[in-house]
């Protein structure tokens, strides 16, 4: 992999974000809306129920913030690809000496940068607006963020592969795919509160361990380390599978001659 | 009398290149060689197979048969190595419209590993008489300006092999003439091999050393523009083009 190529591709996305302030607004707008709605609901429930239940409601805010980390990572990959489609630049990139691994790495970095921006904004608003300090999660935040980012990248590659296969008609998948997983990964509730038949499914996905861990840390200050290792292991598996799917579909589009139609439409 | 064989290095070669789509052959055992410093025109009506050929040569579409080589290397296996020494420009692609021209060119200069990107961009923009466009938003350029910016991108890495897909499409005669002249100038100065597709026969006459006419994926006619005209009853390449598009062949006077 050539680092200069990756940095050039990242530079292209940075230019895009700095040239188009509306993209920065989009990056912050929806997370802030989510946070304010959930924050207000949290405050409302805290005031109208017993204090113990009110504390549990804080899990919503933690879940919401961590969910957004995963969502932004996925968006970083999928939307970066779509930016090249929308601007008819994809062909220029595919006929330049850019390896697929370099292209995907650049979108991962953009995903990471999106996370940093979103996380900072949400942390500040949740602290000043709702006295919810995300840093009560302490150093656990780092493996939480890392694992959610890895799963977001996997979903981003899957979204991109599907868009490559089915063209722009499938571009809504860039936004929809994370939400296919949301009910299954126990973002806002415990796995044990899910229907029994769905619990084994929930444990198949890396974020489930992170959201469960987050609630443990918020409750007791620590969590089961095996959650972290299982999540990391599953993430490596999902990354490998997503990478394979992406390469397989890219090759398929080349074989069927779909890439050029898609890139110039 | 046939022309003496070209002894220059072959930098691009297709051997029996075939591409089928749902049982229809878009390219049928298409073979050619492009030499260093030569401009080869690829002509044909819509659907003749030019774009398919170009896409196969760029590695965007995989052929269903045959072999492709550039600089003596097998294309699929050495794709990155080959692309580092090549470049491409098409009327049908664009640089991201929301970035400034200078930003777009800087990104591609870095992708191609250009040593002093800013100096190189300035030099090429001056050559194409578009230095004043550096701070303009790419999406707001006219067709002529956009074509010249695309050409700057195409010359950034001093390519030895250049593929130009209808570079003068939708340009007015004045700008098209400027584009042809600058392509020819740079090509001669740097001894670039160019594969050139166009529907504009003026382009072909002025720019191409040799042309290949394709019809239904097969070569129906090949030679220098003068040779082709002398072989046909037509008075211009445009007539040859029309004859091939309608009948699939040129009628030899002999």
Short mmCIF file of C-alpha atoms in Angstrom, two decimals:
data_model
loop_
_atom_site.label_atom_id
_atom_site.label_comp_id
_atom_site.label_asym_id
_atom_site.label_seq_id
_atom_site.Cartn_x
_atom_site.Cartn_y
_atom_site.Cartn_z
CA UNK A 1 0.00 0.00 0.00
CA UNK A 2 1.23 3.46 -0.88
CA UNK A 3 0.70 5.99 1.92
CA UNK A 4 1.02 8.93 -0.46
CA UNK A 5 -1.89 7.61 -2.52
CA UNK A 6 -4.00 7.14 0.61
CA UNK A 7 -3.17 10.64 1.87
CA UNK A 8 -4.03 12.10 -1.55
CA UNK A 9 -7.45 10.43 -1.45
CA UNK A 10 -8.04 11.63 2.11
CA UNK A 11 -6.99 15.13 1.05
CA UNK A 12 -9.64 14.99 -1.68
CA UNK A 13 -12.33 14.28 0.96
CA UNK A 14 -10.97 16.99 3.28
CA UNK A 15 -11.13 19.50 0.43
CA UNK A 16 -14.69 18.39 -0.15
CA UNK A 17 -15.72 18.94 3.47
CA UNK A 18 -13.98 22.30 3.78
CA UNK A 19 -15.30 23.48 0.41
CA UNK A 20 -18.87 22.47 1.20
CA UNK A 21 -19.89 23.59 4.69
CA UNK A 22 -23.29 21.92 4.29
CA UNK A 23 -21.52 18.58 4.56
CA UNK A 24 -20.14 19.60 7.94
CA UNK A 25 -23.63 20.62 8.99
CA UNK A 26 -24.94 17.21 7.94
CA UNK A 27 -22.15 15.58 9.93
CA UNK A 28 -23.27 17.32 13.10
CA UNK A 29 -26.94 18.11 12.54
CA UNK A 30 -28.54 14.65 12.83
CA UNK A 31 -26.47 13.49 15.80
CA UNK A 32 -27.32 16.72 17.63
CA UNK A 33 -31.04 16.36 16.85
CA UNK A 34 -30.95 12.77 18.14
CA UNK A 35 -29.10 13.82 21.24
CA UNK A 36 -31.44 16.69 22.06
CA UNK A 37 -34.57 14.53 21.57
CA UNK A 38 -33.18 11.67 23.65
CA UNK A 39 -31.74 14.08 26.20
CA UNK A 40 -35.10 15.76 26.70
CA UNK A 41 -36.88 12.40 26.95
CA UNK A 42 -34.30 11.34 29.53
CA UNK A 43 -34.83 14.46 31.62
CA UNK A 44 -38.62 14.06 31.36
CA UNK A 45 -38.51 10.43 32.52
CA UNK A 46 -36.04 11.21 35.30
CA UNK A 47 -38.38 13.86 36.68
CA UNK A 48 -41.49 11.72 36.44
CA UNK A 49 -40.31 8.34 37.69
CA UNK A 50 -38.40 7.10 40.69
CA UNK A 51 -34.70 8.09 40.76
CA UNK A 52 -33.44 4.54 40.25
CA UNK A 53 -35.30 4.17 36.99
CA UNK A 54 -34.13 7.61 35.99
CA UNK A 55 -30.52 6.46 36.16
CA UNK A 56 -31.27 3.61 33.83
CA UNK A 57 -32.61 6.08 31.34
CA UNK A 58 -29.10 7.52 31.05
CA UNK A 59 -28.26 4.32 29.22
CA UNK A 60 -30.28 5.74 26.37
CA UNK A 61 -27.90 8.65 26.00
CA UNK A 62 -24.83 6.43 26.17
CA UNK A 63 -26.39 4.03 23.67
CA UNK A 64 -27.30 6.87 21.38
CA UNK A 65 -23.81 8.34 21.38
CA UNK A 66 -22.08 5.01 20.82
CA UNK A 67 -24.58 4.05 18.11
CA UNK A 68 -23.78 7.27 16.33
CA UNK A 69 -20.08 6.42 16.42
CA UNK A 70 -20.77 3.20 14.54
CA UNK A 71 -23.18 4.89 12.14
CA UNK A 72 -20.67 7.67 11.30
CA UNK A 73 -17.91 5.14 10.65
CA UNK A 74 -20.18 3.27 8.23
CA UNK A 75 -21.19 6.55 6.59
CA UNK A 76 -17.56 7.59 6.21
CA UNK A 77 -16.93 4.59 3.98
CA UNK A 78 -20.23 4.47 2.08
CA UNK A 79 -20.70 8.20 1.54
CA UNK A 80 -17.08 8.72 0.49
CA UNK A 81 -17.68 6.18 -2.26
CA UNK A 82 -20.97 7.82 -3.21
CA UNK A 83 -19.26 11.23 -3.37
CA UNK A 84 -17.09 9.81 -6.16
CA UNK A 85 -20.18 8.45 -7.91
CA UNK A 86 -22.14 11.69 -7.59
CA UNK A 87 -19.24 13.78 -8.93
CA UNK A 88 -18.55 11.32 -11.80
CA UNK A 89 -15.03 10.98 -10.45
CA UNK A 90 -15.10 7.23 -9.92
CA UNK A 91 -13.68 6.46 -13.35
CA UNK A 92 -10.78 8.85 -12.80
CA UNK A 93 -9.97 7.05 -9.55
CA UNK A 94 -10.32 3.54 -11.00
CA UNK A 95 -8.01 4.33 -13.93
CA UNK A 96 -5.42 5.96 -11.67
CA UNK A 97 -2.75 3.84 -9.96
CA UNK A 98 -4.91 3.35 -6.88
CA UNK A 99 -5.11 -0.11 -5.34
CA UNK A 100 -8.47 -1.18 -3.97
CA UNK A 101 -6.87 -1.49 -0.53
CA UNK A 102 -5.65 2.13 -0.75
CA UNK A 103 -9.06 3.39 -1.78
CA UNK A 104 -10.78 1.51 1.03
CA UNK A 105 -8.15 2.64 3.56
CA UNK A 106 -8.78 6.27 2.62
CA UNK A 107 -12.51 5.83 3.23
CA UNK A 108 -11.69 4.21 6.62
CA UNK A 109 -9.66 7.27 7.57
CA UNK A 110 -12.51 9.55 6.51
CA UNK A 111 -14.80 7.39 8.65
CA UNK A 112 -12.45 7.85 11.59
CA UNK A 113 -12.31 11.63 11.12
CA UNK A 114 -16.10 11.78 10.97
CA UNK A 115 -16.25 9.90 14.25
CA UNK A 116 -13.85 12.31 15.92
CA UNK A 117 -15.93 15.33 14.90
CA UNK A 118 -19.23 13.72 15.90
CA UNK A 119 -17.92 12.35 19.19
CA UNK A 120 -16.52 15.71 20.29
CA UNK A 121 -19.72 17.59 19.47
CA UNK A 122 -22.00 15.01 21.12
CA UNK A 123 -19.81 14.73 24.22
CA UNK A 124 -19.82 18.49 24.73
CA UNK A 125 -23.58 18.86 24.23
CA UNK A 126 -24.43 15.89 26.45
CA UNK A 127 -22.18 17.24 29.20
CA UNK A 128 -23.30 20.86 29.11
CA UNK A 129 -26.94 20.18 28.19
CA UNK A 130 -27.75 17.08 30.21
CA UNK A 131 -24.84 16.69 32.65
CA UNK A 132 -24.22 13.31 31.06
CA UNK A 133 -20.46 12.92 31.01
CA UNK A 134 -19.50 10.40 28.38
CA UNK A 135 -16.10 10.24 30.05
CA UNK A 136 -17.61 8.42 33.00
CA UNK A 137 -16.92 5.51 30.68
CA UNK A 138 -13.26 6.43 31.26
CA UNK A 139 -10.62 4.44 29.32
CA UNK A 140 -13.25 1.96 28.28
CA UNK A 141 -14.26 4.51 25.70
CA UNK A 142 -11.21 3.70 23.59
CA UNK A 143 -11.96 -0.02 23.01
CA UNK A 144 -15.68 0.82 22.74
CA UNK A 145 -15.03 3.37 19.99
CA UNK A 146 -12.49 1.15 18.26
CA UNK A 147 -14.80 -1.86 18.12
CA UNK A 148 -17.80 0.13 16.95
CA UNK A 149 -15.66 1.84 14.33
CA UNK A 150 -14.46 -1.52 13.01
CA UNK A 151 -18.01 -2.80 12.69
CA UNK A 152 -19.03 0.51 11.05
CA UNK A 153 -16.22 0.02 8.50
CA UNK A 154 -17.45 -3.51 7.78
CA UNK A 155 -20.98 -2.25 7.22
CA UNK A 156 -19.58 0.56 5.06
CA UNK A 157 -17.81 -1.95 2.82
CA UNK A 158 -20.95 -4.09 2.59
CA UNK A 159 -23.05 -1.01 1.69
CA UNK A 160 -20.51 0.03 -0.95
CA UNK A 161 -20.39 -3.48 -2.42
CA UNK A 162 -24.18 -3.58 -2.73
CA UNK A 163 -24.28 -0.13 -4.34
CA UNK A 164 -21.56 -1.25 -6.77
CA UNK A 165 -23.61 -4.31 -7.67
CA UNK A 166 -27.02 -2.66 -8.02
CA UNK A 167 -26.00 0.86 -8.99
CA UNK A 168 -27.32 4.16 -7.77
CA UNK A 169 -30.80 2.68 -7.37
CA UNK A 170 -29.40 1.03 -4.25
CA UNK A 171 -27.77 4.12 -2.78
CA UNK A 172 -30.37 4.44 -0.02
CA UNK A 173 -28.68 1.35 1.43
CA UNK A 174 -25.85 3.64 2.46
CA UNK A 175 -28.19 5.02 5.12
CA UNK A 176 -30.40 2.01 5.72
CA UNK A 177 -27.95 -0.81 6.34
CA UNK A 178 -26.90 0.13 9.90
CA UNK A 179 -30.57 0.27 10.86
CA UNK A 180 -31.06 -3.34 9.75
CA UNK A 181 -28.78 -4.20 12.64
CA UNK A 182 -30.04 -1.70 15.21
CA UNK A 183 -32.84 -3.86 16.66
CA UNK A 184 -30.48 -6.83 16.96
CA UNK A 185 -27.47 -5.29 18.68
CA UNK A 186 -29.19 -4.15 21.92
CA UNK A 187 -28.36 -0.47 21.65
CA UNK A 188 -31.04 0.77 24.04
CA UNK A 189 -31.97 -2.37 26.01
CA UNK A 190 -30.29 -5.41 27.49
CA UNK A 191 -29.98 -8.62 25.51
CA UNK A 192 -31.84 -10.46 28.30
CA UNK A 193 -34.83 -8.18 27.66
CA UNK A 194 -35.02 -9.27 24.04
CA UNK A 195 -37.24 -12.18 22.95
CA UNK A 196 -35.50 -15.46 23.69
CA UNK A 197 -35.30 -16.52 20.05
CA UNK A 198 -33.48 -13.30 19.10
CA UNK A 199 -30.84 -13.41 21.84
CA UNK A 200 -28.48 -15.86 20.10
CA UNK A 201 -28.71 -13.65 17.00
CA UNK A 202 -27.78 -10.58 19.04
CA UNK A 203 -24.61 -12.27 20.31
CA UNK A 204 -23.47 -12.84 16.72
CA UNK A 205 -22.76 -9.13 16.25
CA UNK A 206 -19.75 -7.32 17.75
CA UNK A 207 -21.64 -4.14 18.83
CA UNK A 208 -23.91 -6.16 21.15
CA UNK A 209 -20.93 -6.86 23.44
CA UNK A 210 -20.02 -3.18 23.43
CA UNK A 211 -23.51 -1.93 24.31
CA UNK A 212 -23.82 -4.54 27.03
CA UNK A 213 -20.37 -3.56 28.28
CA UNK A 214 -21.29 0.11 28.25
CA UNK A 215 -24.24 -0.54 30.55
CA UNK A 216 -22.05 -2.61 32.89
CA UNK A 217 -19.45 0.14 33.07
CA UNK A 218 -22.07 2.80 33.72
CA UNK A 219 -23.58 0.67 36.46
CA UNK A 220 -20.54 -0.77 38.17
CA UNK A 221 -17.48 0.91 36.69
CA UNK A 222 -16.15 -2.26 35.11
CA UNK A 223 -17.11 -4.89 32.58
CA UNK A 224 -16.40 -8.41 31.56
CA UNK A 225 -13.17 -8.38 29.52
CA UNK A 226 -14.36 -11.34 27.50
CA UNK A 227 -16.96 -9.02 25.97
CA UNK A 228 -14.20 -6.88 24.53
CA UNK A 229 -12.16 -9.78 23.18
CA UNK A 230 -15.21 -11.46 21.67
CA UNK A 231 -16.26 -8.20 20.05
CA UNK A 232 -12.75 -7.64 18.64
CA UNK A 233 -12.55 -11.21 17.34
CA UNK A 234 -15.95 -10.99 15.68
CA UNK A 235 -14.98 -7.64 14.20
CA UNK A 236 -11.94 -9.14 12.52
CA UNK A 237 -14.16 -11.85 11.09
CA UNK A 238 -16.73 -9.33 9.82
CA UNK A 239 -13.99 -7.11 8.33
CA UNK A 240 -12.54 -10.08 6.48
CA UNK A 241 -15.98 -11.13 5.19
CA UNK A 242 -16.90 -7.57 4.18
CA UNK A 243 -13.53 -7.13 2.42
CA UNK A 244 -14.02 -10.39 0.56
CA UNK A 245 -17.57 -9.40 -0.46
CA UNK A 246 -16.36 -6.00 -1.67
CA UNK A 247 -13.55 -7.49 -3.77
CA UNK A 248 -15.80 -10.23 -5.14
CA UNK A 249 -18.46 -7.73 -6.23
CA UNK A 250 -15.87 -5.32 -7.65
CA UNK A 251 -14.49 -8.17 -9.74
CA UNK A 252 -18.02 -9.17 -10.75
CA UNK A 253 -18.81 -5.63 -11.94
CA UNK A 254 -15.60 -5.68 -14.00
CA UNK A 255 -16.51 -9.05 -15.49
CA UNK A 256 -20.01 -7.93 -16.39
CA UNK A 257 -18.89 -4.52 -17.62
CA UNK A 258 -21.09 -2.73 -15.09
CA UNK A 259 -18.37 -0.57 -13.60
CA UNK A 260 -18.13 1.89 -16.47
CA UNK A 261 -21.87 2.26 -16.87
CA UNK A 262 -22.11 2.95 -13.18
CA UNK A 263 -19.16 5.31 -13.12
CA UNK A 264 -20.34 7.51 -15.96
CA UNK A 265 -24.11 7.57 -15.38
CA UNK B 1 2.29 -1.03 -51.70
CA UNK B 2 2.24 -1.76 -47.99
CA UNK B 3 3.91 0.53 -45.44
CA UNK B 4 7.23 -0.58 -43.92
CA UNK B 5 6.83 -2.19 -40.48
CA UNK B 6 6.96 0.22 -37.54
CA UNK B 7 10.15 -0.52 -35.63
CA UNK B 8 9.32 1.62 -32.61
CA UNK B 9 8.67 -0.07 -29.26
CA UNK B 10 5.19 -1.51 -28.89
CA UNK B 11 3.70 0.04 -25.75
CA UNK B 12 0.17 -1.30 -26.02
CA UNK B 13 -0.98 -4.50 -27.61
CA UNK B 14 -4.26 -6.39 -27.82
CA UNK B 15 -4.23 -9.97 -29.03
CA UNK B 16 -7.51 -11.49 -30.16
CA UNK B 17 -9.37 -9.37 -27.62
CA UNK B 18 -12.97 -10.52 -27.29
CA UNK B 19 -15.75 -9.23 -25.10
CA UNK B 20 -19.23 -10.67 -25.08
CA UNK B 21 -22.31 -9.22 -23.41
CA UNK B 22 -25.16 -11.71 -23.11
CA UNK B 23 -23.95 -13.68 -26.11
CA UNK B 24 -23.40 -10.59 -28.28
CA UNK B 25 -19.81 -9.87 -29.23
CA UNK B 26 -19.00 -6.22 -28.57
CA UNK B 27 -15.40 -7.01 -29.50
CA UNK B 28 -14.51 -9.90 -31.73
CA UNK B 29 -10.87 -11.05 -31.83
CA UNK B 30 -9.65 -7.47 -31.91
CA UNK B 31 -5.88 -7.20 -32.29
CA UNK B 32 -3.71 -4.13 -32.64
CA UNK B 33 -0.40 -2.61 -31.60
CA UNK B 34 0.31 0.94 -30.53
CA UNK B 35 3.91 2.14 -30.82
CA UNK B 36 5.78 4.67 -28.74
CA UNK B 37 5.21 8.15 -30.16
CA UNK B 38 2.31 7.06 -32.35
CA UNK B 39 -1.25 8.41 -32.30
CA UNK B 40 -3.70 5.66 -33.15
CA UNK B 41 -7.32 6.58 -33.82
CA UNK B 42 -10.03 4.13 -32.93
CA UNK B 43 -13.10 4.87 -35.01
CA UNK B 44 -16.52 3.46 -35.49
CA UNK B 45 -20.18 4.24 -35.16
CA UNK B 46 -21.96 4.03 -31.83
CA UNK B 47 -21.90 0.42 -30.68
CA UNK B 48 -18.94 -0.49 -32.89
CA UNK B 49 -16.88 -1.52 -29.88
CA UNK B 50 -14.61 1.51 -29.29
CA UNK B 51 -15.73 2.17 -25.75
CA UNK B 52 -15.64 -1.52 -24.87
CA UNK B 53 -12.11 -1.69 -26.22
CA UNK B 54 -11.09 1.39 -24.24
CA UNK B 55 -12.68 0.00 -21.08
CA UNK B 56 -10.86 -3.31 -21.48
CA UNK B 57 -7.60 -1.45 -22.04
CA UNK B 58 -8.18 0.58 -18.88
CA UNK B 59 -8.95 -2.55 -16.86
CA UNK B 60 -12.49 -1.38 -16.15
CA UNK B 61 -14.06 -4.27 -18.01
CA UNK B 62 -12.55 -7.74 -18.15
CA UNK B 63 -12.35 -9.29 -21.62
CA UNK B 64 -13.98 -12.66 -22.16
CA UNK B 65 -11.10 -13.72 -24.39
CA UNK B 66 -7.71 -12.64 -25.66
CA UNK B 67 -4.77 -10.89 -24.04
CA UNK B 68 -3.74 -7.34 -23.31
CA UNK B 69 -0.23 -6.02 -22.78
CA UNK B 70 1.18 -2.59 -22.02
CA UNK B 71 4.92 -1.93 -21.95
CA UNK B 72 5.31 -5.68 -22.44
CA UNK B 73 3.47 -6.43 -19.19
CA UNK B 74 0.23 -8.38 -18.91
CA UNK B 75 -2.40 -5.79 -18.04
CA UNK B 76 -4.44 -7.46 -15.33
CA UNK B 77 -1.40 -8.72 -13.44
CA UNK B 78 0.57 -5.44 -13.59
CA UNK B 79 -2.32 -2.99 -13.55
CA UNK B 80 -0.88 -0.50 -11.05
CA UNK B 81 2.59 -0.50 -12.66
CA UNK B 82 1.01 0.18 -16.05
CA UNK B 83 -1.37 2.86 -14.78
CA UNK B 84 1.56 4.73 -13.22
CA UNK B 85 2.99 5.17 -16.72
CA UNK B 86 -0.36 5.89 -18.40
CA UNK B 87 -3.21 8.33 -18.14
CA UNK B 88 -6.70 8.84 -19.44
CA UNK B 89 -9.11 11.61 -20.26
CA UNK B 90 -12.68 11.38 -21.42
CA UNK B 91 -15.39 13.83 -22.29
CA UNK B 92 -17.71 11.62 -20.25
CA UNK B 93 -15.95 11.80 -16.90
CA UNK B 94 -15.40 14.82 -14.74
CA UNK B 95 -13.23 15.94 -11.91
CA UNK B 96 -15.29 16.60 -8.77
CA UNK B 97 -17.33 19.68 -9.55
CA UNK B 98 -17.42 20.98 -5.99
CA UNK B 99 -13.64 21.36 -5.64
CA UNK B 100 -11.46 24.12 -7.01
CA UNK B 101 -9.55 23.27 -10.16
CA UNK B 102 -6.24 23.61 -8.30
CA UNK B 103 -7.44 21.28 -5.52
CA UNK B 104 -8.53 18.59 -7.97
CA UNK B 105 -5.27 18.72 -9.84
CA UNK B 106 -3.27 18.64 -6.61
CA UNK B 107 -5.09 15.49 -5.47
CA UNK B 108 -4.37 13.71 -8.75
CA UNK B 109 -0.78 14.95 -8.83
CA UNK B 110 -0.29 13.35 -5.41
CA UNK B 111 -2.03 10.14 -6.50
CA UNK B 112 0.36 9.91 -9.45
CA UNK B 113 3.32 10.68 -7.18
CA UNK B 114 4.35 13.84 -9.07
CA UNK B 115 7.56 15.20 -7.49
CA UNK B 116 6.81 18.91 -7.39
CA UNK B 117 3.03 18.94 -7.87
CA UNK B 118 2.45 22.69 -7.71
CA UNK B 119 5.16 23.49 -10.26
CA UNK B 120 3.97 20.72 -12.57
CA UNK B 121 0.36 21.88 -12.38
CA UNK B 122 1.40 25.49 -13.06
CA UNK B 123 3.51 24.41 -16.05
CA UNK B 124 0.71 22.37 -17.61
CA UNK B 125 -1.97 24.95 -16.93
CA UNK B 126 0.18 27.52 -18.67
CA UNK B 127 0.71 25.18 -21.60
CA UNK B 128 -3.05 24.74 -21.97
CA UNK B 129 -3.64 28.46 -21.39
CA UNK B 130 -5.79 27.97 -18.32
CA UNK B 131 -3.59 29.35 -15.52
CA UNK B 132 -6.40 31.73 -14.60
CA UNK B 133 -8.70 28.79 -13.73
CA UNK B 134 -6.78 27.52 -10.73
CA UNK B 135 -9.10 29.11 -8.16
CA UNK B 136 -12.30 28.45 -10.10
CA UNK B 137 -14.86 25.89 -8.99
CA UNK B 138 -14.53 22.92 -11.34
CA UNK B 139 -18.28 22.45 -11.75
CA UNK B 140 -18.66 26.00 -13.04
CA UNK B 141 -16.27 25.64 -15.96
CA UNK B 142 -17.38 25.71 -19.58
CA UNK B 143 -17.04 22.52 -21.65
CA UNK B 144 -13.87 23.83 -23.26
CA UNK B 145 -12.29 24.81 -19.95
CA UNK B 146 -13.29 21.51 -18.42
CA UNK B 147 -11.72 19.56 -21.29
CA UNK B 148 -8.46 21.43 -20.87
CA UNK B 149 -8.46 20.85 -17.11
CA UNK B 150 -8.99 17.13 -17.79
CA UNK B 151 -6.05 17.23 -20.17
CA UNK B 152 -3.85 18.83 -17.50
CA UNK B 153 -4.83 15.90 -15.27
CA UNK B 154 -4.00 13.51 -18.09
CA UNK B 155 -0.52 14.99 -18.60
CA UNK B 156 0.34 15.26 -14.88
CA UNK B 157 2.44 12.11 -14.66
CA UNK B 158 4.21 12.62 -18.01
CA UNK B 159 2.48 9.51 -19.33
CA UNK B 160 4.14 7.33 -21.94
CA UNK B 161 0.72 6.02 -22.92
CA UNK B 162 -2.37 8.19 -23.07
CA UNK B 163 -5.94 7.19 -23.80
CA UNK B 164 -8.18 10.01 -24.96
CA UNK B 165 -11.86 9.25 -25.32
CA UNK B 166 -13.52 11.87 -27.53
CA UNK B 167 -11.53 14.77 -26.08
CA UNK B 168 -13.15 17.32 -28.38
CA UNK B 169 -16.77 16.20 -27.91
CA UNK B 170 -19.09 19.15 -27.35
CA UNK B 171 -16.38 21.75 -27.98
CA UNK B 172 -16.75 24.65 -30.37
CA UNK B 173 -14.47 24.54 -33.46
CA UNK B 174 -12.07 27.11 -32.03
CA UNK B 175 -11.52 25.30 -28.72
CA UNK B 176 -11.47 21.90 -30.46
CA UNK B 177 -8.70 23.21 -32.72
CA UNK B 178 -6.71 24.45 -29.71
CA UNK B 179 -7.14 21.12 -27.97
CA UNK B 180 -5.97 19.18 -31.03
CA UNK B 181 -2.93 21.41 -31.41
CA UNK B 182 -1.91 21.12 -27.80
CA UNK B 183 -2.39 17.34 -27.77
CA UNK B 184 -0.23 17.04 -30.88
CA UNK B 185 2.39 19.42 -29.46
CA UNK B 186 2.74 17.61 -26.14
CA UNK B 187 2.60 14.23 -27.85
CA UNK B 188 5.48 15.13 -30.18
CA UNK B 189 7.58 16.81 -27.50
CA UNK B 190 7.24 13.88 -25.11
CA UNK B 191 6.99 11.05 -27.61
CA UNK B 192 3.73 9.79 -26.08
CA UNK B 193 1.77 6.93 -27.58
CA UNK B 194 -1.90 7.94 -27.77
CA UNK B 195 -5.00 5.88 -28.35
CA UNK B 196 -7.60 8.36 -29.55
CA UNK B 197 -11.30 7.86 -30.09
CA UNK B 198 -13.44 10.48 -31.75
CA UNK B 199 -16.45 10.98 -33.95
CA UNK B 200 -14.88 14.12 -35.29
CA UNK B 201 -13.03 13.27 -38.52
CA UNK B 202 -11.21 16.59 -38.42
CA UNK B 203 -9.62 15.35 -35.17
CA UNK B 204 -8.57 12.15 -36.80
CA UNK B 205 -7.06 13.78 -39.87
CA UNK B 206 -5.11 16.29 -37.82
CA UNK B 207 -4.04 14.21 -34.88
CA UNK B 208 -3.82 10.53 -35.82
CA UNK B 209 -0.89 8.84 -37.56
CA UNK B 210 -2.90 5.67 -38.11
CA UNK B 211 -6.54 4.69 -37.68
CA UNK B 212 -8.54 1.56 -37.09
CA UNK B 213 -12.18 1.42 -38.12
CA UNK B 214 -14.30 -0.92 -36.05
CA UNK B 215 -17.67 -2.34 -37.03
CA UNK B 216 -19.57 -4.74 -34.78
CA UNK B 217 -16.46 -5.33 -32.73
CA UNK B 218 -14.21 -6.26 -35.66
CA UNK B 219 -11.55 -4.33 -37.54
CA UNK B 220 -12.84 -3.52 -40.99
CA UNK B 221 -10.16 -1.14 -42.08
CA UNK B 222 -6.74 -0.06 -40.85
CA UNK B 223 -4.01 2.28 -42.06
CA UNK B 224 -2.95 5.90 -42.23
CA UNK B 225 -5.73 8.33 -43.15
CA UNK B 226 -4.14 8.73 -46.60
CA UNK B 227 -3.92 4.96 -47.13
CA UNK B 228 -7.55 4.50 -46.17
CA UNK B 229 -8.71 7.23 -48.49
CA UNK B 230 -6.68 5.83 -51.35
CA UNK B 231 -8.25 2.40 -50.80
CA UNK B 232 -11.80 3.65 -50.83
CA UNK B 233 -13.94 5.48 -53.33
CA UNK B 234 -14.64 8.15 -50.72
CA UNK B 235 -13.30 11.64 -50.82
CA UNK B 236 -13.08 12.10 -47.07
CA UNK B 237 -12.70 10.10 -43.89
CA UNK B 238 -16.18 11.22 -42.96
CA UNK B 239 -17.56 9.40 -46.02
CA UNK B 240 -15.54 6.32 -45.11
CA UNK B 241 -16.98 6.51 -41.60
CA UNK B 242 -20.54 6.71 -42.92
CA UNK B 243 -19.97 3.89 -45.41
CA UNK B 244 -18.59 1.61 -42.71
CA UNK B 245 -21.33 2.53 -40.26
CA UNK B 246 -24.01 1.67 -42.86
CA UNK B 247 -22.49 -1.18 -44.87
CA UNK B 248 -19.82 -2.52 -42.51
CA UNK B 249 -17.12 -2.20 -45.17
CA UNK B 250 -15.40 0.20 -47.52
CA UNK B 251 -15.54 -0.53 -51.21
CA UNK B 252 -12.09 -0.81 -52.72
CA UNK B 253 -11.70 0.95 -56.01
CA UNK B 254 -9.41 -1.83 -57.16
#
